[in-house]
PDB file of C-alpha atoms and ligand atoms in Angstrom:
ATOM      1  CA  MET A   1    -116.204 115.721  98.737  1.00 85.00           C
ATOM      2  CA  ILE A   2    -114.626 116.929  95.511  1.00 92.00           C
ATOM      3  CA  LYS A   3    -116.160 120.253  94.487  1.00 96.00           C
ATOM      4  CA  ILE A   4    -116.681 121.246  90.877  1.00 97.00           C
ATOM      5  CA  LEU A   5    -117.824 124.595  89.511  1.00 98.00           C
ATOM      6  CA  ILE A   6    -119.737 124.389  86.230  1.00 98.00           C
ATOM      7  CA  VAL A   7    -119.694 127.627  84.256  1.00 98.00           C
ATOM      8  CA  GLU A   8    -122.010 127.305  81.273  1.00 97.00           C
ATOM      9  CA  ASP A   9    -124.741 129.708  80.127  1.00 97.00           C
ATOM     10  CA  GLU A  10    -126.780 127.089  78.289  1.00 96.00           C
ATOM     11  CA  ARG A  11    -129.017 125.815  81.021  1.00 97.00           C
ATOM     12  CA  ALA A  12    -129.749 122.443  79.432  1.00 95.00           C
ATOM     13  CA  ILE A  13    -126.038 121.652  79.145  1.00 95.00           C
ATOM     14  CA  ASN A  14    -125.309 122.975  82.633  1.00 97.00           C
ATOM     15  CA  ASP A  15    -128.140 120.843  84.072  1.00 96.00           C
ATOM     16  CA  LEU A  16    -126.995 117.742  82.230  1.00 94.00           C
ATOM     17  CA  ILE A  17    -123.416 118.108  83.473  1.00 96.00           C
ATOM     18  CA  GLU A  18    -124.591 118.805  87.012  1.00 96.00           C
ATOM     19  CA  MET A  19    -126.906 115.808  87.072  1.00 93.00           C
ATOM     20  CA  ASN A  20    -124.215 113.422  85.891  1.00 91.00           C
ATOM     21  CA  LEU A  21    -121.388 114.758  88.030  1.00 93.00           C
ATOM     22  CA  SER A  22    -123.622 114.732  91.106  1.00 90.00           C
ATOM     23  CA  GLY A  23    -124.601 111.183  90.242  1.00 85.00           C
ATOM     24  CA  ALA A  24    -120.928 110.256  90.173  1.00 85.00           C
ATOM     25  CA  GLY A  25    -120.529 111.662  93.684  1.00 83.00           C
ATOM     26  CA  TYR A  26    -119.107 115.117  93.028  1.00 92.00           C
ATOM     27  CA  GLY A  27    -120.379 118.261  94.731  1.00 93.00           C
ATOM     28  CA  CYS A  28    -121.492 120.703  92.034  1.00 97.00           C
ATOM     29  CA  THR A  29    -122.135 124.428  91.897  1.00 98.00           C
ATOM     30  CA  CYS A  30    -123.538 126.020  88.749  1.00 98.00           C
ATOM     31  CA  ALA A  31    -122.831 129.463  87.323  1.00 98.00           C
ATOM     32  CA  TYR A  32    -124.534 130.807  84.217  1.00 97.00           C
ATOM     33  CA  ASP A  33    -122.399 133.819  83.383  1.00 96.00           C
ATOM     34  CA  GLY A  34    -118.871 135.057  83.897  1.00 95.00           C
ATOM     35  CA  ILE A  35    -119.617 137.584  86.614  1.00 95.00           C
ATOM     36  CA  GLN A  36    -121.620 135.115  88.671  1.00 97.00           C
ATOM     37  CA  ALA A  37    -118.751 132.616  88.360  1.00 97.00           C
ATOM     38  CA  ALA A  38    -116.223 135.192  89.596  1.00 96.00           C
ATOM     39  CA  ASP A  39    -118.505 136.034  92.539  1.00 96.00           C
ATOM     40  CA  ILE A  40    -118.802 132.378  93.522  1.00 97.00           C
ATOM     41  CA  LEU A  41    -115.049 131.850  93.172  1.00 96.00           C
ATOM     42  CA  GLU A  42    -114.419 134.693  95.561  1.00 94.00           C
ATOM     43  CA  LYS A  43    -116.330 132.915  98.321  1.00 94.00           C
ATOM     44  CA  GLU A  44    -115.754 129.222  97.737  1.00 94.00           C
ATOM     45  CA  ARG A  45    -112.913 126.843  97.004  1.00 93.00           C
ATOM     46  CA  PHE A  46    -113.205 124.353  94.144  1.00 96.00           C
ATOM     47  CA  ASP A  47    -111.169 121.371  93.021  1.00 96.00           C
ATOM     48  CA  LEU A  48    -112.033 121.743  89.357  1.00 97.00           C
ATOM     49  CA  ILE A  49    -113.782 124.182  87.037  1.00 98.00           C
ATOM     50  CA  LEU A  50    -115.619 123.326  83.820  1.00 98.00           C
ATOM     51  CA  LEU A  51    -115.515 126.514  81.821  1.00 96.00           C
ATOM     52  CA  ASP A  52    -117.478 127.472  78.743  1.00 95.00           C
ATOM     53  CA  ILE A  53    -115.823 130.032  76.469  1.00 91.00           C
ATOM     54  CA  MET A  54    -118.730 132.052  75.080  1.00 91.00           C
ATOM     55  CA  LEU A  55    -120.386 133.490  78.181  1.00 93.00           C
ATOM     56  CA  PRO A  56    -122.322 136.634  79.015  1.00 94.00           C
ATOM     57  CA  GLY A  57    -120.645 138.974  81.489  1.00 90.00           C
ATOM     58  CA  ALA A  58    -117.029 137.906  81.278  1.00 90.00           C
ATOM     59  CA  ASP A  59    -116.053 135.259  78.750  1.00 91.00           C
ATOM     60  CA  GLY A  60    -114.118 132.065  79.437  1.00 93.00           C
ATOM     61  CA  TYR A  61    -110.744 133.562  78.496  1.00 92.00           C
ATOM     62  CA  GLU A  62    -111.153 136.504  80.846  1.00 93.00           C
ATOM     63  CA  LEU A  63    -112.323 134.200  83.574  1.00 94.00           C
ATOM     64  CA  LEU A  64    -109.351 131.906  83.027  1.00 93.00           C
ATOM     65  CA  GLU A  65    -107.017 134.839  83.684  1.00 92.00           C
ATOM     66  CA  TYR A  66    -108.920 135.466  86.899  1.00 92.00           C
ATOM     67  CA  ILE A  67    -108.756 131.799  87.944  1.00 92.00           C
ATOM     68  CA  LYS A  68    -105.073 131.265  87.146  1.00 89.00           C
ATOM     69  CA  PRO A  69    -103.662 132.585  90.448  1.00 90.00           C
ATOM     70  CA  MET A  70    -106.037 130.255  92.339  1.00 92.00           C
ATOM     71  CA  GLU A  71    -104.346 127.207  90.819  1.00 90.00           C
ATOM     72  CA  ILE A  72    -107.573 125.335  90.196  1.00 95.00           C
ATOM     73  CA  PRO A  73    -107.564 122.913  87.248  1.00 96.00           C
ATOM     74  CA  VAL A  74    -109.780 124.026  84.361  1.00 96.00           C
ATOM     75  CA  ILE A  75    -111.437 122.048  81.584  1.00 95.00           C
ATOM     76  CA  PHE A  76    -112.619 124.248  78.740  1.00 93.00           C
ATOM     77  CA  LEU A  77    -115.941 123.504  77.072  1.00 92.00           C
ATOM     78  CA  THR A  78    -115.657 124.534  73.437  1.00 86.00           C
ATOM     79  CA  ALA A  79    -118.147 124.574  70.593  1.00 82.00           C
ATOM     80  CA  LYS A  80    -117.720 121.987  67.902  1.00 67.00           C
ATOM     81  CA  GLY A  81    -114.947 122.596  65.430  1.00 68.00           C
ATOM     82  CA  SER A  82    -113.412 125.735  66.898  1.00 72.00           C
ATOM     83  CA  THR A  83    -109.812 124.560  66.913  1.00 76.00           C
ATOM     84  CA  GLU A  84    -108.631 128.111  67.559  1.00 79.00           C
ATOM     85  CA  ASP A  85    -110.532 128.174  70.854  1.00 77.00           C
ATOM     86  CA  LYS A  86    -108.894 124.943  71.963  1.00 77.00           C
ATOM     87  CA  VAL A  87    -105.400 126.121  71.164  1.00 80.00           C
ATOM     88  CA  LYS A  88    -105.953 129.503  72.763  1.00 81.00           C
ATOM     89  CA  GLY A  89    -107.476 127.875  75.859  1.00 80.00           C
ATOM     90  CA  LEU A  90    -104.583 125.484  76.330  1.00 82.00           C
ATOM     91  CA  LYS A  91    -102.053 128.276  75.748  1.00 83.00           C
ATOM     92  CA  LEU A  92    -103.757 130.349  78.397  1.00 83.00           C
ATOM     93  CA  GLY A  93    -103.369 127.535  80.863  1.00 84.00           C
ATOM     94  CA  ALA A  94    -106.466 125.336  80.688  1.00 88.00           C
ATOM     95  CA  ASP A  95    -105.684 121.725  81.599  1.00 91.00           C
ATOM     96  CA  ASP A  96    -107.915 120.121  79.023  1.00 92.00           C
ATOM     97  CA  TYR A  97    -110.865 120.823  76.761  1.00 90.00           C
ATOM     98  CA  LEU A  98    -114.055 119.077  75.750  1.00 91.00           C
ATOM     99  CA  VAL A  99    -115.752 119.697  72.438  1.00 89.00           C
ATOM    100  CA  LYS A 100    -119.524 120.135  72.622  1.00 89.00           C
ATOM    101  CA  PRO A 101    -121.580 118.056  72.175  1.00 89.00           C
ATOM    102  CA  PHE A 102    -119.687 115.479  74.232  1.00 91.00           C
ATOM    103  CA  GLU A 103    -120.611 112.122  75.638  1.00 89.00           C
ATOM    104  CA  ILE A 104    -121.113 111.941  79.377  1.00 90.00           C
ATOM    105  CA  VAL A 105    -118.684 109.024  79.576  1.00 90.00           C
ATOM    106  CA  GLU A 106    -116.067 111.268  77.989  1.00 92.00           C
ATOM    107  CA  LEU A 107    -116.797 114.110  80.405  1.00 93.00           C
ATOM    108  CA  LEU A 108    -116.474 111.852  83.451  1.00 92.00           C
ATOM    109  CA  ALA A 109    -113.262 110.320  82.154  1.00 91.00           C
ATOM    110  CA  ARG A 110    -111.676 113.751  81.561  1.00 94.00           C
ATOM    111  CA  VAL A 111    -112.773 115.019  84.966  1.00 95.00           C
ATOM    112  CA  GLU A 112    -111.313 111.941  86.601  1.00 90.00           C
ATOM    113  CA  THR A 113    -108.013 112.264  84.717  1.00 91.00           C
ATOM    114  CA  ILE A 114    -107.549 115.941  85.527  1.00 94.00           C
ATOM    115  CA  LEU A 115    -108.406 115.419  89.199  1.00 93.00           C
ATOM    116  CA  ARG A 116    -105.996 112.513  89.419  1.00 88.00           C
ATOM    117  CA  ARG A 117    -103.263 114.584  87.806  1.00 90.00           C
ATOM    118  CA  ALA A 118    -103.935 117.315  90.368  1.00 89.00           C
ATOM    119  CA  GLY A 119    -103.794 114.752  93.173  1.00 85.00           C
ATOM    120  CA  LYS A 120    -107.420 115.356  94.076  1.00 84.00           C
ATOM    121  CA  THR A 121    -109.079 112.148  93.104  1.00 74.00           C
ATOM    122  CA  GLN A 122    -111.886 110.618  95.116  1.00 73.00           C
ATOM    123  CA  THR A 123    -110.373 107.672  96.903  1.00 80.00           C
ATOM    124  CA  GLU A 124    -113.640 106.042  97.840  1.00 86.00           C
ATOM    125  CA  ILE A 125    -116.653 105.384  95.677  1.00 88.00           C
ATOM    126  CA  ILE A 126    -119.723 104.027  97.414  1.00 89.00           C
ATOM    127  CA  VAL A 127    -122.529 102.124  95.718  1.00 92.00           C
ATOM    128  CA  ASP A 128    -125.136 100.839  98.157  1.00 91.00           C
ATOM    129  CA  ASP A 129    -123.233  98.829 100.771  1.00 93.00           C
ATOM    130  CA  VAL A 130    -120.188  98.446  98.534  1.00 96.00           C
ATOM    131  CA  THR A 131    -117.075 100.581  98.926  1.00 95.00           C
ATOM    132  CA  ILE A 132    -114.515 100.840  96.166  1.00 94.00           C
ATOM    133  CA  ASP A 133    -111.156 102.110  97.360  1.00 92.00           C
ATOM    134  CA  THR A 134    -109.405 103.477  94.281  1.00 87.00           C
ATOM    135  CA  LYS A 135    -106.128 103.961  96.126  1.00 84.00           C
ATOM    136  CA  SER A 136    -105.645 100.343  97.147  1.00 91.00           C
ATOM    137  CA  ARG A 137    -107.850  99.145  94.242  1.00 93.00           C
ATOM    138  CA  SER A 138    -109.849  97.039  96.657  1.00 96.00           C
ATOM    139  CA  VAL A 139    -113.567  96.408  96.956  1.00 97.00           C
ATOM    140  CA  ARG A 140    -115.534  95.519 100.045  1.00 97.00           C
ATOM    141  CA  ARG A 141    -119.090  94.997 101.135  1.00 96.00           C
ATOM    142  CA  GLY A 142    -119.324  96.194 104.707  1.00 91.00           C
ATOM    143  CA  SER A 143    -116.067  94.832 106.112  1.00 91.00           C
ATOM    144  CA  LYS A 144    -115.944  91.814 103.806  1.00 96.00           C
ATOM    145  CA  ALA A 145    -113.476  92.016 100.909  1.00 97.00           C
ATOM    146  CA  ILE A 146    -114.647  91.088  97.417  1.00 97.00           C
ATOM    147  CA  GLN A 147    -111.942  89.558  95.234  1.00 97.00           C
ATOM    148  CA  LEU A 148    -111.998  90.784  91.655  1.00 97.00           C
ATOM    149  CA  THR A 149    -109.620  90.313  88.749  1.00 96.00           C
ATOM    150  CA  MET A 150    -107.989  93.428  87.318  1.00 95.00           C
ATOM    151  CA  LYS A 151    -110.453  93.670  84.410  1.00 95.00           C
ATOM    152  CA  GLU A 152    -113.458  93.044  86.655  1.00 97.00           C
ATOM    153  CA  TYR A 153    -112.261  95.829  88.898  1.00 97.00           C
ATOM    154  CA  GLU A 154    -111.845  98.225  85.961  1.00 95.00           C
ATOM    155  CA  LEU A 155    -115.294  97.278  84.732  1.00 96.00           C
ATOM    156  CA  LEU A 156    -116.792  97.880  88.171  1.00 97.00           C
ATOM    157  CA  LEU A 157    -115.125 101.283  88.272  1.00 93.00           C
ATOM    158  CA  MET A 158    -116.625 102.200  84.895  1.00 93.00           C
ATOM    159  CA  PHE A 159    -120.090 101.245  86.122  1.00 95.00           C
ATOM    160  CA  ALA A 160    -119.688 103.001  89.457  1.00 93.00           C
ATOM    161  CA  ARG A 161    -118.484 106.213  87.852  1.00 88.00           C
ATOM    162  CA  ASN A 162    -121.239 106.169  85.255  1.00 90.00           C
ATOM    163  CA  ARG A 163    -124.221 105.162  87.315  1.00 89.00           C
ATOM    164  CA  ASN A 164    -127.605 105.034  85.591  1.00 89.00           C
ATOM    165  CA  ILE A 165    -125.965 105.627  82.230  1.00 89.00           C
ATOM    166  CA  ALA A 166    -126.259 102.997  79.499  1.00 92.00           C
ATOM    167  CA  LEU A 167    -122.733 102.065  78.490  1.00 94.00           C
ATOM    168  CA  PHE A 168    -122.061 100.656  75.059  1.00 93.00           C
ATOM    169  CA  ARG A 169    -120.197  97.360  74.902  1.00 93.00           C
ATOM    170  CA  GLU A 170    -117.823  99.141  72.586  1.00 91.00           C
ATOM    171  CA  THR A 171    -117.143 101.867  75.153  1.00 91.00           C
ATOM    172  CA  LEU A 172    -116.633  99.339  77.932  1.00 93.00           C
ATOM    173  CA  TYR A 173    -114.268  97.332  75.787  1.00 93.00           C
ATOM    174  CA  GLU A 174    -112.221 100.298  74.664  1.00 89.00           C
ATOM    175  CA  ARG A 175    -111.913 101.741  78.166  1.00 88.00           C
ATOM    176  CA  VAL A 176    -111.294  98.562  80.102  1.00 92.00           C
ATOM    177  CA  TRP A 177    -109.217  96.635  77.586  1.00 90.00           C
ATOM    178  CA  GLU A 178    -107.685  99.751  76.096  1.00 83.00           C
ATOM    179  CA  SER A 179    -107.788  98.481  72.541  1.00 82.00           C
ATOM    180  CA  ASP A 180    -110.107  98.848  69.560  1.00 79.00           C
ATOM    181  CA  TYR A 181    -113.397  97.019  69.636  1.00 79.00           C
ATOM    182  CA  MET A 182    -113.549  94.480  66.830  1.00 79.00           C
ATOM    183  CA  GLY A 183    -117.227  93.670  67.184  1.00 74.00           C
ATOM    184  CA  ASP A 184    -116.809  90.677  69.446  1.00 74.00           C
ATOM    185  CA  SER A 185    -118.863  91.287  72.553  1.00 78.00           C
ATOM    186  CA  ARG A 186    -118.185  87.955  74.268  1.00 89.00           C
ATOM    187  CA  THR A 187    -115.257  89.259  76.281  1.00 91.00           C
ATOM    188  CA  VAL A 188    -117.341  92.097  77.716  1.00 94.00           C
ATOM    189  CA  ASP A 189    -120.384  89.878  78.294  1.00 95.00           C
ATOM    190  CA  LEU A 190    -118.349  87.220  80.088  1.00 95.00           C
ATOM    191  CA  HIS A 191    -116.708  89.735  82.392  1.00 96.00           C
ATOM    192  CA  VAL A 192    -120.006  91.450  83.155  1.00 97.00           C
ATOM    193  CA  GLN A 193    -121.521  88.085  84.044  1.00 97.00           C
ATOM    194  CA  ARG A 194    -118.612  87.311  86.378  1.00 97.00           C
ATOM    195  CA  LEU A 195    -118.814  90.741  87.959  1.00 97.00           C
ATOM    196  CA  ARG A 196    -122.557  90.465  88.506  1.00 97.00           C
ATOM    197  CA  LYS A 197    -122.127  87.155  90.229  1.00 97.00           C
ATOM    198  CA  LYS A 198    -119.283  88.237  92.471  1.00 97.00           C
ATOM    199  CA  MET A 199    -121.047  91.462  93.450  1.00 97.00           C
ATOM    200  CA  HIS A 200    -124.479  89.818  93.770  1.00 96.00           C
ATOM    201  CA  TRP A 201    -125.648  92.494  91.354  1.00 97.00           C
ATOM    202  CA  GLU A 202    -127.676  90.247  89.059  1.00 94.00           C
ATOM    203  CA  ASN A 203    -130.503  92.781  89.108  1.00 94.00           C
ATOM    204  CA  LYS A 204    -128.381  95.872  89.421  1.00 96.00           C
ATOM    205  CA  ILE A 205    -126.327  95.637  86.256  1.00 97.00           C
ATOM    206  CA  LYS A 206    -128.997  95.625  83.569  1.00 97.00           C
ATOM    207  CA  ALA A 207    -128.473  94.463  80.011  1.00 96.00           C
ATOM    208  CA  ILE A 208    -129.710  97.086  77.559  1.00 95.00           C
ATOM    209  CA  TYR A 209    -130.919  95.608  74.308  1.00 92.00           C
ATOM    210  CA  LYS A 210    -128.567  96.334  71.406  1.00 89.00           C
ATOM    211  CA  VAL A 211    -126.515  98.728  73.553  1.00 92.00           C
ATOM    212  CA  GLY A 212    -124.693  97.175  76.467  1.00 95.00           C
ATOM    213  CA  TYR A 213    -125.149  97.538  80.189  1.00 97.00           C
ATOM    214  CA  ARG A 214    -126.236  99.967  82.876  1.00 96.00           C
ATOM    215  CA  LEU A 215    -125.637 100.015  86.605  1.00 96.00           C
ATOM    216  CA  GLU A 216    -128.886 101.058  88.247  1.00 94.00           C
ATOM    217  CA  ASP A 217    -128.614 102.963  91.451  1.00 86.00           C
TER     218      ASP A 217
HETATM  219 CA1  LIG B 301    -121.925 129.514  75.884  1.00 68.81          CA
END
């Protein structure tokens, strides 16, 4: 299991991140100040650290210096609009940053990207009796392969990585088709219908009125 350390003193934000990352299948440990984070890092190995900058004890910059020799990827969590923080963080060696408040979809996408870049991505995602192998890009139920088109597969991956989160049609379109959403939802709707049918997930992928869809797990 991929292990992520969340260093954030605002409990509500820390809880929210933990809940969503756990839901996506990551093992999470939470720290609420810089000293506690350093203590945890001394005892345990992590694959990724989400690091807030303004922290009691030791701040994010100090902690980053401490983490650097461990060669663990770091995503900085910065307050809205503090461009200086971002630049300083990246200069100091952070791999990426997220500006608070951020969308959970964005957080999961960044985490995934950084882990992939570090060669630490989860190769198997399991939803019920379905296994998604992200290395071979194949899907199976038990030992039986499920044939999906490329877009259906990408869509499935979005749902599986964002379980129990309502995803906007716009978000799905922009992530899966990688182009700007022009307000036409038929493409997304058609693909979701096909995916539901192939996966036998008619009741699992729920349509959310005026929003989009949610995979319930
Ligand atoms: Ca803070």
